[in-house]
Each structure stands twice: as structure tokens, then as C-alpha cells.
Short mmCIF file of C-alpha atoms and ligand atoms in Angstrom, two decimals:
data_model
loop_
_atom_site.label_atom_id
_atom_site.label_comp_id
_atom_site.label_asym_id
_atom_site.label_seq_id
_atom_site.Cartn_x
_atom_site.Cartn_y
_atom_site.Cartn_z
CA MET A 16 -10.47 31.69 19.29
CA ALA A 17 -7.43 31.53 16.85
CA LYS A 18 -8.40 31.19 13.36
CA ASP A 19 -7.11 28.18 11.37
CA THR A 20 -5.86 30.54 8.87
CA VAL A 21 -2.09 31.21 7.72
CA THR A 22 -1.87 35.27 6.66
CA ILE A 23 0.89 35.85 3.61
CA THR A 24 1.84 39.51 3.58
CA ASP A 25 3.66 40.74 0.90
CA ASN A 26 5.73 43.59 2.87
CA ARG A 27 6.64 45.29 -0.26
CA THR A 28 3.21 45.97 -1.09
CA GLY A 29 1.19 45.60 2.55
CA LYS A 30 -1.13 43.33 0.84
CA SER A 31 -2.44 39.96 2.64
CA LEU A 32 -3.67 37.04 1.92
CA GLU A 33 -5.53 34.89 4.56
CA CYS A 34 -4.85 31.09 3.50
CA PRO A 35 -7.24 28.40 5.07
CA ILE A 36 -6.01 25.71 6.93
CA LYS A 37 -6.95 21.93 6.31
CA LYS A 38 -6.25 19.64 8.73
CA GLY A 39 -5.88 15.65 7.61
CA ILE A 40 -6.79 12.46 10.17
CA HIS A 41 -3.07 12.23 11.13
CA GLY A 42 0.33 14.52 10.14
CA PRO A 43 0.54 18.22 9.73
CA PRO A 44 -2.12 20.30 8.47
CA VAL A 45 -1.52 22.57 5.26
CA PHE A 46 -2.89 25.75 4.51
CA ASN A 47 -4.11 26.44 0.92
CA CYS A 48 -2.59 29.16 -0.73
CA GLN A 49 -3.77 28.19 -4.44
CA LYS A 50 -5.03 32.43 -4.28
CA ILE A 51 -1.66 33.57 -3.91
CA ALA A 52 -0.79 34.37 -7.82
CA SER A 53 -4.10 36.15 -8.37
CA GLU A 54 -4.39 37.71 -5.14
CA LEU A 55 -0.73 38.65 -4.15
CA ASP A 56 0.96 38.02 -7.87
CA LEU A 57 3.75 35.67 -6.45
CA PHE A 58 4.01 31.87 -6.72
CA THR A 59 5.54 29.64 -4.15
CA PHE A 60 8.83 28.61 -4.26
CA ASP A 61 9.79 24.99 -3.17
CA PRO A 62 12.18 23.20 -5.58
CA ALA A 63 12.32 19.07 -4.86
CA PHE A 64 9.16 19.79 -3.50
CA VAL A 65 10.38 19.29 -0.08
CA THR A 66 7.41 21.43 1.85
CA THR A 67 4.79 20.72 -0.76
CA ALA A 68 1.44 18.45 -0.23
CA SER A 69 0.76 17.72 -4.19
CA CYS A 70 -2.88 16.02 -3.55
CA GLU A 71 -4.73 14.86 -0.76
CA SER A 72 -5.00 11.04 -0.19
CA LYS A 73 -6.53 8.63 1.49
CA ILE A 74 -4.05 5.58 1.04
CA THR A 75 -0.78 5.86 2.91
CA PHE A 76 0.54 7.87 5.87
CA ILE A 77 4.04 8.19 6.76
CA ASP A 78 5.08 9.70 10.06
CA GLY A 79 8.83 10.50 9.40
CA GLU A 80 9.62 11.29 12.87
CA LYS A 81 8.18 8.20 14.22
CA GLY A 82 8.97 6.04 11.76
CA ILE A 83 5.51 5.11 11.34
CA LEU A 84 4.01 3.38 7.68
CA LEU A 85 0.28 2.92 7.44
CA TYR A 86 -1.43 1.46 4.16
CA ARG A 87 -5.30 2.59 4.67
CA GLY A 88 -4.68 2.84 8.58
CA TYR A 89 -3.14 -0.50 9.02
CA PRO A 90 0.52 -0.52 10.07
CA ILE A 91 2.67 -2.17 7.71
CA GLU A 92 4.33 -4.57 10.79
CA GLN A 93 0.86 -6.24 10.86
CA LEU A 94 0.41 -6.17 7.11
CA ALA A 95 3.83 -8.05 6.81
CA LYS A 96 3.00 -10.36 9.41
CA ASN A 97 -0.56 -11.20 8.58
CA SER A 98 -1.73 -10.21 5.24
CA THR A 99 -0.97 -11.48 1.97
CA TYR A 100 0.13 -9.26 -1.45
CA ILE A 101 -3.03 -10.26 -3.15
CA GLU A 102 -4.93 -9.19 0.16
CA VAL A 103 -2.76 -6.08 0.37
CA CYS A 104 -3.90 -5.08 -3.29
CA TYR A 105 -7.10 -5.26 -2.46
CA LEU A 106 -6.90 -3.07 0.67
CA LEU A 107 -4.75 -0.49 -1.27
CA LEU A 108 -7.20 -0.28 -4.35
CA ASN A 109 -10.68 -0.34 -2.26
CA GLY A 110 -9.51 1.05 1.09
CA GLU A 111 -11.02 -1.77 3.30
CA LEU A 112 -9.52 -5.28 3.96
CA PRO A 113 -11.71 -7.75 2.01
CA ASN A 114 -14.05 -10.48 3.47
CA LYS A 115 -13.06 -14.02 1.93
CA GLY A 116 -15.79 -13.85 -0.91
CA GLN A 117 -14.06 -10.32 -1.77
CA LEU A 118 -10.76 -11.63 -1.56
CA ASP A 119 -11.25 -15.01 -3.68
CA SER A 120 -13.09 -12.59 -5.98
CA PHE A 121 -10.63 -10.28 -6.47
CA SER A 122 -7.91 -12.98 -6.64
CA ASP A 123 -9.58 -14.57 -9.37
CA SER A 124 -10.04 -11.67 -11.47
CA VAL A 125 -6.28 -10.91 -11.33
CA CYS A 126 -5.62 -14.31 -11.93
CA ARG A 127 -7.71 -13.57 -15.25
CA TYR A 128 -5.33 -11.00 -16.44
CA THR A 129 -1.74 -12.61 -15.64
CA LEU A 130 -1.28 -13.55 -19.41
CA VAL A 131 0.45 -10.97 -21.88
CA HIS A 132 -0.33 -10.82 -25.75
CA GLU A 133 1.84 -13.26 -27.43
CA GLY A 134 2.78 -10.08 -29.47
CA LEU A 135 4.29 -8.34 -26.75
CA LEU A 136 7.10 -11.20 -26.17
CA SER A 137 8.63 -10.32 -29.47
CA PHE A 138 9.65 -6.77 -27.97
CA TYR A 139 12.19 -8.56 -25.46
CA LYS A 140 14.02 -9.80 -28.51
CA GLY A 141 15.08 -6.18 -29.87
CA PHE A 142 16.96 -5.91 -26.54
CA ARG A 143 20.63 -6.78 -26.01
CA HIS A 144 20.60 -9.87 -23.67
CA ASP A 145 23.12 -7.66 -21.32
CA ALA A 146 20.30 -4.83 -21.48
CA HIS A 147 19.27 -3.72 -17.96
CA PRO A 148 16.22 -5.28 -17.16
CA MET A 149 14.48 -2.06 -16.25
CA ALA A 150 14.82 -0.87 -19.87
CA MET A 151 13.11 -3.87 -20.83
CA LEU A 152 10.31 -3.43 -18.57
CA LEU A 153 10.03 0.37 -19.34
CA GLY A 154 9.97 -0.37 -22.88
CA VAL A 155 7.58 -3.39 -22.43
CA VAL A 156 4.97 -1.79 -20.22
CA GLY A 157 4.95 1.36 -22.30
CA ALA A 158 4.24 -0.91 -25.31
CA LEU A 159 1.44 -2.63 -23.19
CA SER A 160 -0.43 0.54 -23.95
CA GLY A 161 -0.57 -0.04 -27.56
CA TYR A 162 -2.82 -3.13 -26.76
CA TYR A 163 -5.65 -2.06 -24.68
CA PRO A 164 -6.92 1.60 -26.99
CA ASP A 165 -10.07 1.26 -24.59
CA ALA A 166 -8.01 1.85 -21.50
CA GLN A 167 -7.43 5.29 -23.14
CA ASP A 168 -11.05 5.96 -21.96
CA ILE A 169 -10.01 7.38 -18.61
CA LYS A 170 -13.35 8.38 -17.71
CA ASN A 171 -14.88 4.92 -17.64
CA PRO A 172 -14.81 3.33 -14.33
CA GLU A 173 -14.85 0.18 -15.46
CA HIS A 174 -12.10 0.55 -17.98
CA ARG A 175 -10.01 2.14 -14.95
CA ARG A 176 -10.76 -0.91 -12.56
CA GLU A 177 -9.97 -3.53 -15.84
CA SER A 178 -6.48 -1.38 -15.88
CA SER A 179 -5.76 -1.51 -12.47
CA LEU A 180 -6.46 -5.36 -12.38
CA ARG A 181 -4.09 -5.72 -15.69
CA ILE A 182 -1.19 -3.93 -14.70
CA ILE A 183 -0.98 -5.68 -10.87
CA ALA A 184 -1.68 -9.04 -12.71
CA LYS A 185 0.92 -8.51 -15.92
CA MET A 186 3.70 -7.06 -14.15
CA PRO A 187 5.26 -10.44 -12.61
CA THR A 188 4.63 -12.17 -15.94
CA ILE A 189 6.21 -9.18 -17.75
CA ALA A 190 9.28 -8.70 -15.24
CA ALA A 191 9.70 -12.74 -15.11
CA ASN A 192 9.95 -12.83 -19.03
CA CYS A 193 12.68 -9.92 -18.46
CA TYR A 194 14.62 -12.09 -16.52
CA LYS A 195 13.94 -15.14 -18.60
CA TYR A 196 15.42 -12.98 -21.24
CA LEU A 197 18.43 -11.98 -19.30
CA ILE A 198 19.76 -15.68 -19.02
CA GLY A 199 18.23 -16.75 -21.90
CA GLN A 200 15.80 -19.39 -20.80
CA PRO A 201 12.12 -20.03 -22.16
CA TYR A 202 9.86 -17.93 -20.99
CA VAL A 203 7.47 -19.82 -18.08
CA TYR A 204 3.43 -19.18 -18.64
CA PRO A 205 1.60 -17.92 -15.57
CA ARG A 206 -0.69 -20.47 -13.54
CA ASN A 207 -3.60 -19.72 -11.96
CA ASP A 208 -3.61 -22.57 -9.42
CA LEU A 209 -0.95 -20.97 -7.78
CA THR A 210 -1.10 -17.87 -5.39
CA TYR A 211 0.09 -14.50 -6.73
CA VAL A 212 3.71 -14.74 -5.10
CA GLU A 213 3.94 -18.50 -6.18
CA ASN A 214 3.21 -17.59 -9.64
CA PHE A 215 5.81 -15.05 -10.11
CA MET A 216 8.37 -17.28 -8.51
CA HIS A 217 7.36 -20.25 -10.56
CA MET A 218 7.88 -17.70 -13.78
CA MET A 219 10.96 -16.47 -12.73
CA PHE A 220 12.60 -19.55 -11.39
CA SER A 221 11.05 -22.72 -12.85
CA VAL A 222 12.38 -24.31 -16.06
CA PRO A 223 10.27 -26.81 -18.43
CA ALA A 224 12.85 -29.36 -17.82
CA GLU A 225 11.58 -30.30 -14.16
CA PRO A 226 8.66 -29.26 -11.87
CA TYR A 227 9.64 -26.13 -9.27
CA GLN A 228 10.09 -26.80 -5.92
CA PHE A 229 8.86 -24.14 -3.79
CA ASN A 230 11.05 -23.02 -0.60
CA GLU A 231 8.10 -22.20 2.21
CA SER A 232 10.58 -19.64 3.61
CA ALA A 233 11.47 -18.19 0.16
CA VAL A 234 7.86 -17.69 -0.18
CA LYS A 235 7.56 -15.85 2.66
CA ALA A 236 10.32 -13.28 2.01
CA PHE A 237 9.06 -12.78 -1.46
CA LYS A 238 5.77 -11.80 -0.01
CA ILE A 239 7.17 -9.61 2.86
CA MET A 240 9.22 -8.07 0.54
CA LEU A 241 6.72 -7.10 -2.14
CA ILE A 242 4.18 -6.07 0.81
CA LEU A 243 6.89 -3.69 1.99
CA HIS A 244 7.75 -2.20 -1.18
CA ALA A 245 3.86 -1.84 -2.50
CA GLU A 246 2.65 1.66 -1.70
CA HIS A 247 4.56 4.92 0.05
CA GLU A 248 2.45 7.84 -0.52
CA GLN A 249 3.88 10.54 -3.07
CA ASN A 250 7.39 9.70 -3.50
CA ALA A 251 8.83 10.31 -6.71
CA SER A 252 7.68 7.36 -9.04
CA THR A 253 4.10 7.76 -7.78
CA SER A 254 4.50 11.76 -8.28
CA THR A 255 5.28 10.86 -11.58
CA VAL A 256 2.32 8.67 -12.29
CA ARG A 257 -0.10 11.56 -10.92
CA LEU A 258 1.35 13.64 -13.12
CA ALA A 259 1.33 11.57 -16.46
CA GLY A 260 -2.10 10.55 -15.10
CA SER A 261 -3.27 14.44 -14.96
CA SER A 262 -2.92 14.64 -18.26
CA GLN A 263 -5.26 12.10 -18.84
CA ALA A 264 -2.83 9.80 -20.65
CA HIS A 265 -3.19 6.03 -21.12
CA PRO A 266 -2.93 3.98 -17.81
CA PHE A 267 -0.16 2.12 -18.82
CA SER A 268 1.97 4.99 -20.04
CA CYS A 269 1.79 6.13 -16.86
CA VAL A 270 3.00 3.24 -15.17
CA ALA A 271 5.97 3.36 -17.51
CA ALA A 272 6.65 6.67 -16.77
CA GLY A 273 6.63 5.45 -12.79
CA ILE A 274 9.26 3.06 -13.83
CA ALA A 275 11.38 5.04 -15.78
CA THR A 276 11.41 7.54 -12.37
CA LEU A 277 11.83 4.25 -10.00
CA TRP A 278 15.02 3.24 -11.74
CA GLY A 279 16.91 6.42 -10.49
CA PRO A 280 19.44 4.85 -7.89
CA ALA A 281 18.52 8.18 -5.42
CA HIS A 282 14.89 6.21 -5.58
CA GLY A 283 14.48 2.38 -6.32
CA GLY A 284 17.85 1.58 -7.68
CA ALA A 285 19.20 2.20 -4.87
CA ASN A 286 18.49 -1.54 -3.59
CA GLU A 287 21.21 -2.14 -6.40
CA ALA A 288 23.44 0.50 -5.57
CA VAL A 289 23.55 -0.99 -2.05
CA ILE A 290 24.93 -4.25 -2.83
CA ARG A 291 27.67 -3.04 -5.17
CA MET A 292 28.66 -0.58 -2.23
CA LEU A 293 28.82 -3.40 0.18
CA GLN A 294 31.05 -5.44 -2.69
CA GLU A 295 33.01 -2.51 -3.09
CA ILE A 296 33.56 -2.36 0.58
CA GLY A 297 34.33 -6.03 0.71
CA ASP A 298 35.45 -6.37 4.46
CA SER A 299 34.16 -4.79 7.64
CA LYS A 300 37.69 -3.25 8.26
CA ASN A 301 37.06 -1.32 5.10
CA ILE A 302 34.03 0.72 6.54
CA PRO A 303 35.87 3.19 8.53
CA ALA A 304 37.65 4.46 4.85
CA PHE A 305 34.28 4.43 3.20
CA ILE A 306 32.33 6.57 6.08
CA LYS A 307 35.50 9.29 5.59
CA LYS A 308 34.68 8.92 1.66
CA VAL A 309 31.13 9.86 2.29
CA LYS A 310 31.66 12.57 4.82
CA ASP A 311 34.18 14.40 2.80
CA LYS A 312 32.29 17.19 0.68
CA ASP A 313 34.13 16.93 -2.28
CA SER A 314 33.39 13.15 -2.96
CA SER A 315 30.32 12.53 -4.31
CA VAL A 316 29.72 9.06 -2.27
CA ARG A 317 26.85 8.41 -0.75
CA LEU A 318 25.89 6.01 1.94
CA MET A 319 23.46 4.23 -0.30
CA GLY A 320 20.07 2.68 1.55
CA PHE A 321 20.75 5.53 4.10
CA GLY A 322 18.64 8.73 4.42
CA HIS A 323 15.53 9.38 3.25
CA ARG A 324 13.16 12.91 2.30
CA VAL A 325 10.35 11.74 5.05
CA TYR A 326 11.73 9.35 7.36
CA LYS A 327 14.30 11.00 9.83
CA ASN A 328 13.70 7.82 12.14
CA TYR A 329 14.30 4.29 11.06
CA ASP A 330 12.05 3.25 7.96
CA PRO A 331 9.83 0.64 9.51
CA ARG A 332 10.26 -1.41 6.23
CA ALA A 333 14.08 -1.73 6.98
CA THR A 334 13.29 -2.73 10.53
CA ILE A 335 11.22 -5.43 9.28
CA ILE A 336 13.63 -6.82 6.60
CA ARG A 337 16.38 -6.58 9.14
CA GLU A 338 14.97 -8.39 11.74
CA SER A 339 13.52 -10.75 9.42
CA CYS A 340 17.05 -10.98 7.34
CA HIS A 341 18.55 -13.42 9.91
CA ASN A 342 15.90 -16.02 10.34
CA LEU A 343 15.47 -15.80 6.61
CA LEU A 344 19.04 -16.30 5.67
CA ASP A 345 19.38 -19.04 7.89
CA GLU A 346 16.19 -20.62 6.54
CA LEU A 347 17.01 -19.82 2.65
CA ASP A 348 20.51 -20.93 3.61
CA PRO A 349 21.14 -22.90 6.88
CA GLY A 350 24.83 -21.83 7.83
CA LYS A 351 25.91 -20.17 4.86
CA GLN A 352 28.10 -17.07 5.44
CA GLN A 353 26.05 -13.88 4.89
CA PRO A 354 29.69 -11.46 4.47
CA LEU A 355 27.63 -8.36 2.91
CA PHE A 356 24.77 -9.12 5.56
CA ASP A 357 27.34 -8.80 8.22
CA ILE A 358 29.30 -5.75 6.56
CA ALA A 359 25.81 -4.07 6.24
CA MET A 360 24.92 -4.63 10.16
CA GLU A 361 28.16 -3.34 10.72
CA LEU A 362 28.21 -0.38 8.35
CA GLU A 363 24.95 0.30 9.88
CA ARG A 364 26.33 0.37 13.66
CA ILE A 365 28.97 2.81 12.88
CA ALA A 366 27.16 5.14 10.63
CA LEU A 367 24.73 5.45 13.47
CA SER A 368 27.21 6.58 16.03
CA ASP A 369 28.66 9.18 13.82
CA GLU A 370 27.72 12.75 14.03
CA TYR A 371 27.72 13.27 10.57
CA PHE A 372 24.61 10.58 10.18
CA ILE A 373 22.98 11.23 13.65
CA GLU A 374 22.81 15.19 12.63
CA ARG A 375 21.43 14.69 9.64
CA LYS A 376 18.60 12.14 10.87
CA LEU A 377 20.12 9.44 8.38
CA TYR A 378 18.88 6.39 8.95
CA PRO A 379 18.71 2.77 7.15
CA ASN A 380 15.71 3.07 4.57
CA VAL A 381 14.21 0.42 2.89
CA ASP A 382 16.64 -0.43 0.28
CA PHE A 383 19.64 -1.02 2.96
CA TYR A 384 19.13 -4.45 3.43
CA SER A 385 16.35 -5.73 0.41
CA GLY A 386 18.97 -6.29 -1.52
CA ILE A 387 20.33 -9.10 0.97
CA ILE A 388 17.38 -10.82 0.95
CA LEU A 389 16.64 -10.52 -2.62
CA SER A 390 20.39 -12.30 -3.41
CA ALA A 391 19.08 -15.15 -0.86
CA LEU A 392 16.12 -15.41 -3.02
CA GLY A 393 18.46 -15.87 -5.92
CA ILE A 394 17.08 -12.76 -7.93
CA PRO A 395 20.50 -11.23 -9.73
CA LEU A 396 21.38 -7.79 -8.83
CA LYS A 397 19.96 -6.42 -12.05
CA MET A 398 16.59 -7.60 -11.22
CA PHE A 399 16.46 -5.80 -7.79
CA THR A 400 14.91 -2.56 -9.42
CA VAL A 401 12.52 -4.92 -11.38
CA MET A 402 11.05 -6.45 -7.85
CA PHE A 403 10.76 -3.24 -6.33
CA ALA A 404 8.74 -1.94 -9.84
CA VAL A 405 6.63 -5.03 -9.47
CA ALA A 406 5.73 -4.71 -5.84
CA ARG A 407 4.78 -0.82 -6.49
CA SER A 408 2.80 -1.23 -9.48
CA VAL A 409 0.00 -1.52 -7.02
CA GLY A 410 0.76 1.41 -5.31
CA TRP A 411 1.16 3.57 -8.58
CA VAL A 412 -2.52 2.17 -9.85
CA SER A 413 -4.14 2.77 -6.34
CA GLN A 414 -2.70 6.70 -6.31
CA TRP A 415 -3.69 6.93 -10.00
CA MET A 416 -7.32 5.30 -9.40
CA GLU A 417 -7.43 7.90 -6.67
CA MET A 418 -6.62 10.73 -8.52
CA MET A 419 -9.01 9.52 -11.53
CA GLU A 420 -12.18 9.75 -9.04
CA GLU A 421 -11.46 13.51 -7.81
CA PRO A 422 -14.74 15.60 -9.52
CA ASN A 423 -12.32 18.08 -10.75
CA LEU A 424 -9.06 16.70 -12.23
CA ARG A 425 -6.85 19.14 -13.38
CA ILE A 426 -3.74 18.69 -15.29
CA GLY A 427 -0.60 19.23 -13.04
CA ARG A 428 1.35 22.24 -14.04
CA PRO A 429 3.93 23.54 -11.76
CA ARG A 430 5.37 27.20 -12.37
CA GLN A 431 9.21 28.60 -11.89
CA LEU A 432 11.10 31.45 -11.14
CA TYR A 433 13.03 32.62 -14.42
CA THR A 434 16.07 34.12 -14.14
CA GLY A 435 17.21 33.76 -17.89
CA SER A 436 17.87 36.51 -20.17
CA ALA A 437 15.55 39.81 -20.06
CA GLN A 438 13.54 40.22 -23.47
CA ARG A 439 16.04 40.93 -26.30
CA ASP A 440 15.66 41.31 -30.34
CA TYR A 441 17.18 39.00 -32.71
CA VAL A 442 20.75 39.53 -34.30
CA SER A 443 21.28 38.50 -37.78
CA ILE A 444 24.43 36.19 -37.94
CA GLU A 445 26.43 39.19 -39.76
CA LYS A 446 26.00 41.46 -37.03
CA ARG A 447 27.35 38.70 -34.57
CA SER A 448 30.91 38.67 -33.13
C1 SDX B 800 13.32 5.22 -1.63
O1 SDX B 800 10.09 8.99 -1.30
C2 SDX B 800 9.97 7.72 -1.15
O2 SDX B 800 9.43 7.46 -0.20
C3 SDX B 800 10.99 6.77 -1.66
C4 SDX B 800 10.79 5.41 -1.09
C5 SDX B 800 9.71 4.69 -1.57
O3 SDX B 800 9.27 3.60 -1.06
O4 SDX B 800 9.01 5.09 -3.01
O5 SDX B 800 11.10 5.21 0.41
C6 SDX B 800 12.16 4.55 -2.19
O6 SDX B 800 13.54 5.69 -2.82
C7 SDX B 800 14.31 5.20 -0.88
C8 SDX B 800 15.64 5.94 -0.65
C9 SDX B 800 16.22 5.36 -1.51
N1 SDX B 800 17.85 5.78 -2.01
C10 SDX B 800 18.97 6.18 -1.33
O7 SDX B 800 19.26 5.01 -0.47
C11 SDX B 800 20.32 6.98 -1.88
C12 SDX B 800 20.80 7.56 -0.90
N2 SDX B 800 19.95 8.47 0.15
C13 SDX B 800 19.91 9.73 -0.79
O8 SDX B 800 20.77 10.08 -1.56
C14 SDX B 800 18.91 10.68 -0.15
O9 SDX B 800 18.94 10.32 1.21
C15 SDX B 800 17.66 10.69 -0.42
C16 SDX B 800 17.63 11.23 -1.96
C17 SDX B 800 17.11 9.35 -0.32
C18 SDX B 800 17.03 11.56 0.45
O10 SDX B 800 17.60 12.86 -0.51
P1 SDX B 800 17.11 14.37 0.38
O11 SDX B 800 16.05 14.34 1.32
O12 SDX B 800 17.17 14.94 -1.04
O13 SDX B 800 18.11 14.72 1.17
P2 SDX B 800 19.26 15.44 0.85
O14 SDX B 800 20.03 15.11 -0.10
O15 SDX B 800 19.35 16.81 1.08
O16 SDX B 800 20.62 15.66 2.01
C19 SDX B 800 20.22 15.80 3.20
C20 SDX B 800 21.88 15.96 3.91
C21 SDX B 800 23.05 16.41 2.81
O17 SDX B 800 23.99 16.88 3.46
P3 SDX B 800 24.47 18.58 3.74
O18 SDX B 800 23.92 18.94 2.28
O19 SDX B 800 22.85 18.87 4.79
O20 SDX B 800 25.56 18.51 4.26
O21 SDX B 800 22.22 14.56 4.02
C22 SDX B 800 23.00 14.27 3.44
C23 SDX B 800 23.23 15.02 2.12
O22 SDX B 800 24.29 15.29 1.70
N3 SDX B 800 22.72 12.80 2.87
C24 SDX B 800 23.77 11.71 2.83
C25 SDX B 800 23.00 10.77 2.10
N4 SDX B 800 21.42 11.29 2.15
C26 SDX B 800 21.54 12.37 2.63
N5 SDX B 800 24.78 11.79 3.15
C27 SDX B 800 25.37 10.67 2.81
N6 SDX B 800 24.82 9.49 2.18
C28 SDX B 800 23.20 9.58 2.06
N7 SDX B 800 22.96 8.45 1.83
#
């Protein structure tokens, strides 16, 4: 019977190391190479962590080949259709779907934390009115760590639970304040009589001058978008939150680090970049010329919203958004022309029949269509990644909580291959040429 090990042999010395293979519930097994440095005096080398499992987790599973995404074992399609965002938050944090009593109690706990300290509002004033709201979100969430010194005691499970509730509860308030500051409208305080999604929309879109009318289709679209963006295993921003958390940093500063990482156009900033790309293309007749630029090795142009480190098939979230796009757009703006959506659909059709994308297994990811729905919801381009960050805050804190509960939490500290100058002695300036 073959042993569940991988043997690594250094052919220069003939020394070997047997690495135990560990299997998960789904997905490829891993081999534990932690002894490779001490036994073979070797480091593994895996820039961008393409083939490295950084941790063991029970939260999310992605099958990139089959385009499967599970939150605590539940398919994303079923959660997007049947669940609510606050219920998904409970599921991600606790591992099980709540009964009615648990859900009501959790939802009530989150409600109790939606207000932010009034002093926090003064931070917005330091930003120019045209500052990118991700800069504001990053700054204000980072500043939040100055208001809860107790949360620094990350070994206290009650403080950890409270921090996770505060982050989930306050992100919509802080995000909506960013939007209000951006457009020069007064901040709108949270209301505990509304659901999580309604409250977020109320703080974003209502004005003191008149009552806010909820559009049922818009609330449904908002809910779906938040659920789809909630969690995605060890993506760049979550890995940042874990690495920051491994140093036992304040949880809010870990989330701020996640926000900073998500902002990049290669990651969460792609939803904004997709719309700018579609606007630049302007008309379906320009798509062939754009695709030609993307395929030109000398151009740095990428088809934003396409490709994924893990998905080598359709991102199931993109499928859900695209399928709900049509009816949601018709419900939100009946009969209104959707030129960007039409260009996106044509761009997808052309790309998916082009060898360049097929051989590289480049498919639409969650960001390809999300901007179209966010636009239809009346969210300005600059706020797209802020929406992503609000949704993902539960994923960040769920992964952070999971890591904090590990018995032997160690600081993350990757090594390197040094290829700089060999050791040399200092030369005084007089002797330098
Ligand atoms: C998110 O990790 C997550 O889970 C992230 C996320 C989450 O929920 O947290 O899913 C959210 O970030 C989605 C991805 C959003 N980003 C984009 O849409 C930006 C455009 N896509 C890429 O830049 C790229 O596809 C990445 C960043 C998403 C993935 O990069 P990889 O895995 O490092 O792939 P790569 O850059 O090594 O590309 C492999 C090949 C290259 O060609 P060759 O050198 O082999 O000839 O594919 C090409 C790339 O040039 N390629 C693209 C492309 N993406 C990859 N070519 C054109 N357009 C693209 N979008």
C-alpha cells in the first residue's frame, strides 16, 4: 500500500525527507514540508504563493476547475438565492446555519454596534472631497483601532467576538459616511428597525429632506452582491489580514490592512477597472481592436474582470450576477438601454471564443459584471470597491477568528532566496570612485 508521503531528495547530497500528506474534505491534499529547512537545509520557493497552502481552514472551499464555491459547505448559488447577508455572516463566523432564535439574537447584537463614535466623523474632514473613498475607508477603519483598546487583548474570546461584531456592524456606517462625504450630503445615522441591507441602503441613499423609498428589486440585488462578495478563502486581502493578525495586531488594523490590499486593480479594485474599460471601449464594434491590444505582449492592457488565480472555469459568482443582471436591470430600470451590459456580454462572447483566453483558461470573474449592477443601484464608480470591502469584512473577520483560535498561533514570516551582493567591507567615501 503506497504511503501517504512525498519524498524529497536533494540529489546533491543524496539526503531525503519524507513529508506526510494531509488530505482535506474537498480539494487537493497537501504535503507538510515544514522540516525541509532543518533536515535538508533548503527553503521551498513559491513566489505569489501559487502552489502554497498557507493554512488549514474550515470556512470556504473553491474548486477552480469545476467553478464551485462553498461557504461552510453550502453552495454559493443556494445561499445567494435563499439566504440573507446577516444569516451568511452568522454561518461564516459560527460554521452552521442559525435557528430563528440564534439569528434574531445575532442580528440584534450586530444592530447594537452600528453607530460609530462621533469623534470618528471628524476623520472624514481631513480628506479632500475628491479623495478616493477607499482611502477614506482605509483611514477611518484604521483609526477605529484607536477607539477600542480592549480589542488589543486578542487572547480574550469575548473581546474577539465583540470585535468581529463591531466590524460587521460598523463597516456599512463608515462606508456610507464615505459616500455622503464624497457627495457633500449629511451623514445618515443607522436605524435598528431595518434589516442589515436596508440599513446600509438607507445610510447610503436617504436624505433628511424626505423619507427613503426602498425598491424591492434593489434590496434583493444589494443582498445578492453582499453575499457573493462575503468570503473567498485565502485571497490576497484575506491573506493580508491573516498575516497582520499573526503578529497579534489590533483586529481593526488587520481589517485596514485587508482594505488596503483589496483596493488594488488586480484584486477588488477590478470592479471599478471593468467599468472604466467598458466605457473606454464605448461600442461593441471597438471590441476586436481592444482584444488585439490585450493579446499584444508589449501592451500592459488586460481584460479586467477576466482571469483568476484559482478559477480556471467560470467564477460561479460571475454566473449568478450575469444571470440576475438581465431581470434586475429590467426591474431597476425597465426598458432602459444598458449599453455597458451589452458591451460586456459581447466582450465575453468574443473572448471566450478566442484561443488566447481559452488556452489560458481565462473566464469572467466576480468583478466582470458586478459593476453593472452596482451602477444600476445608483452607486458611483469610486464606491464599487468600498462595496466589495463592506461585503468582505465578514470573510476577513471569520478567517481572523479561525486563526486566533489555533492552539499554536505563530507569526507568519516567509523566507527568501537572496541574490544580492555577497558580503563585502565598507569603503570610505574618499576611496570611492
Ligand atoms: C478578485 O483571489 C481571489 O479569490 C480574488 C477574488 C476574491 O473574491 O477575493 O476572487 C476577487 O480579485 C478577482 C480578480 C479580479 N482581478 C481582475 O479581474 C484583474 C484582471 N485579471 C488578472 O490580472 C489576473 O487574471 C489575476 C490577477 C486575477 C490572476 O493573476 P495570475 O493568477 O497571477 O495569472 P497571471 O497574471 O500569471 O496570468 C496567466 C496568463 C498570463 O499570460 P502568459 O504570461 O501565460 O502569456 O494569463 C494572462 C497573463 O498575461 N492573463 C490575462 C488576464 N489575466 C491573466 N491576459 C489578459 N487579461 C487578463 N485579465
